Amino acid sequence: MAEGSAQQVAGREPAKVATQLGLGRPALPEEIKAWDIDVRPDGRGLPVGKGTAKQGDEIFQAQCASCHGEFGQGVGRWPVLAGGAGTLKADRPDKTVGSFWPDLSTVFDYIQRAMPYGNARSLSSDEIYALTAYILTMNDVIKDENFELNEKNFASIKMPNAAAFYDDDREIAEKQFWNKEPCMKNCRPASPKVTGRAISVDVTPDSKAGPKVD
């Protein structure tokens, strides 16, 4: 840079940061309310509503069974919602709502946010309560099909696998590996051995002659 130019730059006042960009507008309370739909494990965020498992059965068959099966067993590779108890230590565990999910709020939140597939946000609060209740009966968490789930008793429902979850403890459990000069050799006595391939977990075609891809 020439000397004259450098002096001109040095003499300039610092650029002022614009306090307003002149773009957009403040969100309306109604718009914020429409986006603020998260439901927490303690029940915060739940809308007022109610629904029984029996009512949820009818809604499930009409809106959900084509993907999840009539009893939550899954169709094709669509998610299985029920069963799987005692399988979490197996090679291929069934991580269903009943066997794996720690909080019921996730069920309600997900249905409210994303279901039915292709028609999200089309269900009323009462329908979501009913569907959640039906999923609980499929997983034997509740036995009575006339049990009414609502915003008042929701947080009292405890999921079977809730106690198996714990806070992230890597700051303690993995602290021994946090060295400035970690050992990067002789990590194992022998080279890794391949014991399974993707085909064994059904993510690749059984036959080598797969469908033609253009």
C-alpha positions as a printed NumPy array, in Angstrom:
array([[  0.   ,   0.   ,   0.   ],
       [  1.332,   3.439,  -0.91 ],
       [  2.262,   5.778,   1.942],
       [ -0.486,   8.247,   1.012],
       [ -3.14 ,   5.57 ,   0.965],
       [ -2.002,   4.223,   4.332],
       [ -2.317,   7.685,   5.868],
       [ -5.833,   8.061,   4.429],
       [ -6.882,   4.719,   5.906],
       [ -5.344,   5.537,   9.272],
       [ -7.205,   8.855,   9.335],
       [-10.639,   7.395,   8.789],
       [-13.069,   7.059,  11.653],
       [-13.928,   3.488,  12.697],
       [-16.928,   2.149,  10.841],
       [-20.097,   2.377,  12.895],
       [-21.976,  -0.825,  13.442],
       [-25.53 ,  -0.491,  12.278],
       [-27.972,  -0.992,  15.101],
       [-30.683,  -1.985,  12.651],
       [-30.194,  -3.766,   9.36 ],
       [-33.526,  -2.652,   8.007],
       [-34.557,  -6.206,   7.234],
       [-37.589,  -8.11 ,   8.406],
       [-39.87 ,  -7.155,  11.294],
       [-40.411,  -8.279,  14.872],
       [-42.272, -11.567,  15.071],
       [-45.864, -11.31 ,  16.196],
       [-46.878, -13.079,  19.421],
       [-49.084, -15.377,  17.363],
       [-46.137, -16.337,  15.159],
       [-43.894, -17.079,  18.145],
       [-46.653, -19.16 ,  19.707],
       [-47.013, -21.175,  16.499],
       [-43.313, -22.088,  16.546],
       [-42.966, -22.562,  20.295],
       [-44.437, -26.056,  20.523],
       [-41.719, -28.063,  22.265],
       [-42.819, -30.361,  25.082],
       [-40.423, -31.142,  27.925],
       [-40.168, -34.244,  30.097],
       [-41.773, -32.469,  33.053],
       [-44.805, -31.601,  30.93 ],
       [-43.981, -27.971,  30.264],
       [-45.236, -26.977,  26.828],
       [-48.154, -29.396,  26.767],
       [-51.366, -27.961,  25.34 ],
       [-54.693, -28.424,  27.061],
       [-56.335, -31.579,  25.755],
       [-57.278, -35.185,  26.369],
       [-57.663, -38.499,  24.616],
       [-58.066, -42.189,  25.39 ],
       [-56.178, -45.155,  24.003],
       [-59.41 , -46.433,  22.444],
       [-59.861, -43.172,  20.559],
       [-56.198, -43.291,  19.612],
       [-56.618, -46.776,  18.124],
       [-59.097, -45.464,  15.541],
       [-56.87 , -42.509,  14.668],
       [-53.784, -44.703,  14.479],
       [-55.384, -47.151,  12.043],
       [-56.452, -44.268,   9.781],
       [-53.345, -42.092,   9.995],
       [-50.389, -44.23 ,  11.068],
       [-50.903, -47.96 ,  10.446],
       [-49.883, -47.835,   6.787],
       [-46.295, -47.19 ,   7.93 ],
       [-46.149, -48.409,  11.527],
       [-48.486, -51.416,  11.259],
       [-51.77 , -51.939,  13.093],
       [-49.977, -52.781,  16.321],
       [-46.88 , -50.654,  15.92 ],
       [-44.858, -53.549,  14.524],
       [-43.647, -51.479,  11.559],
       [-44.236, -51.998,   7.845],
       [-41.221, -52.665,   5.675],
       [-38.458, -50.461,   7.018],
       [-40.749, -47.935,   8.694],
       [-40.07 , -47.518,  12.405],
       [-41.302, -50.139,  14.872],
       [-43.082, -48.477,  17.798],
       [-43.897, -51.379,  20.101],
       [-42.19 , -54.406,  21.576],
       [-38.467, -54.906,  21.957],
       [-38.52 , -55.388,  25.717],
       [-35.306, -57.096,  26.85 ],
       [-33.537, -56.731,  23.492],
       [-31.344, -53.707,  24.154],
       [-28.293, -55.849,  24.926],
       [-28.797, -58.032,  21.855],
       [-26.767, -57.677,  18.673],
       [-29.789, -56.184,  16.941],
       [-31.885, -54.46 ,  19.608],
       [-35.408, -53.228,  18.933],
       [-35.315, -49.616,  20.087],
       [-39.021, -48.902,  20.31 ],
       [-40.947, -46.309,  22.292],
       [-41.532, -48.882,  25.016],
       [-38.123, -50.492,  25.133],
       [-35.842, -47.501,  24.66 ],
       [-37.365, -44.024,  24.919],
       [-36.834, -42.479,  28.367],
       [-39.489, -39.752,  28.233],
       [-43.081, -39.807,  27.007],
       [-42.818, -36.126,  26.098],
       [-40.705, -37.089,  23.076],
       [-43.627, -39.095,  21.679],
       [-46.053, -36.208,  21.991],
       [-43.55 , -33.653,  20.715],
       [-42.611, -35.726,  17.674],
       [-46.187, -36.511,  16.686],
       [-47.172, -32.886,  17.121],
       [-44.193, -31.653,  15.135],
       [-43.843, -34.167,  12.312],
       [-46.717, -36.65 ,  12.018],
       [-48.54 , -37.999,  10.083],
       [-45.789, -38.383,   7.537],
       [-46.486, -36.008,   4.677],
       [-49.24 , -34.17 ,   6.554],
       [-47.49 , -32.765,   9.623],
       [-49.285, -30.368,  11.995],
       [-52.687, -31.632,  10.845],
       [-53.654, -33.342,  14.137],
       [-55.476, -31.656,  16.994],
       [-54.138, -31.732,  20.551],
       [-56.869, -34.207,  21.549],
       [-55.875, -36.534,  18.695],
       [-52.226, -36.398,  19.734],
       [-53.103, -37.219,  23.339],
       [-55.18 , -40.153,  22.085],
       [-52.417, -41.434,  19.794],
       [-49.862, -41.161,  22.595],
       [-52.185, -43.127,  24.875],
       [-52.611, -45.819,  22.227],
       [-48.846, -46.158,  21.805],
       [-48.619, -46.622,  25.571],
       [-51.115, -49.497,  25.416],
       [-49.207, -51.118,  22.547],
       [-46.169, -51.141,  24.81 ],
       [-48.119, -52.336,  27.887],
       [-47.241, -49.168,  29.782],
       [-50.961, -48.72 ,  30.426],
       [-53.484, -51.566,  30.279],
       [-56.84 , -49.785,  30.182],
       [-57.978, -48.72 ,  26.715],
       [-60.286, -46.184,  28.356],
       [-57.405, -44.526,  30.196],
       [-57.584, -40.809,  29.427],
       [-54.262, -39.058,  28.909],
       [-54.246, -35.302,  29.407],
       [-51.92 , -32.43 ,  30.253],
       [-52.463, -32.958,  33.988],
       [-51.507, -36.645,  34.281],
       [-49.03 , -36.751,  31.399],
       [-45.85 , -36.23 ,  33.451],
       [-46.865, -39.002,  35.87 ],
       [-46.31 , -41.659,  33.169],
       [-42.905, -43.315,  33.624],
       [-41.339, -45.1  ,  30.665],
       [-39.848, -48.609,  31.21 ],
       [-36.299, -47.692,  30.218],
       [-36.146, -44.26 ,  31.856],
       [-33.769, -45.375,  34.611],
       [-31.203, -46.668,  32.105],
       [-30.304, -43.172,  30.895],
       [-27.748, -41.017,  32.7  ],
       [-26.017, -37.689,  32.187],
       [-23.022, -37.444,  29.888],
       [-20.026, -38.442,  32.022],
       [-17.238, -38.155,  29.451],
       [-15.544, -35.386,  31.419],
       [-14.897, -38.009,  34.089],
       [-14.971, -41.359,  32.29 ],
       [-12.693, -40.255,  29.415],
       [-10.518, -37.771,  31.286],
       [ -7.572, -40.18 ,  31.185],
       [ -7.402, -39.741,  27.402],
       [ -7.274, -35.951,  27.513],
       [ -3.528, -35.491,  27.342],
       [ -1.539, -32.903,  25.429],
       [  0.459, -35.723,  23.861],
       [ -1.87 , -38.734,  23.735],
       [ -0.43 , -42.137,  22.914],
       [ -1.218, -42.925,  19.271],
       [  0.459, -46.338,  18.892],
       [  0.044, -49.912,  20.09 ],
       [ -3.594, -49.266,  20.809],
       [ -4.495, -52.921,  20.333],
       [ -2.453, -56.12 ,  20.289],
       [ -3.517, -57.146,  16.762],
       [ -5.079, -55.693,  13.639],
       [ -8.874, -55.302,  13.68 ],
       [-10.824, -58.329,  12.43 ],
       [-13.991, -57.911,  10.385],
       [-16.738, -59.872,  12.13 ],
       [-19.799, -58.602,  10.237],
       [-20.79 , -56.707,   7.179],
       [-23.552, -54.307,   6.345],
       [-25.598, -57.054,   4.724],
       [-26.003, -58.756,   8.098],
       [-27.99 , -55.777,   9.404],
       [-30.151, -55.662,   6.293],
       [-28.949, -52.368,   4.835],
       [-27.729, -53.821,   1.554],
       [-29.414, -56.106,  -1.004],
       [-29.177, -59.831,  -0.27 ],
       [-28.047, -60.544,  -3.798],
       [-25.06 , -59.095,  -5.568],
       [-27.369, -58.569,  -8.552],
       [-29.037, -55.438,  -7.248],
       [-31.417, -53.21 ,  -9.203],
       [-29.962, -51.425, -12.167],
       [-28.99 , -47.84 , -11.439],
       [-28.784, -45.395, -14.331]])
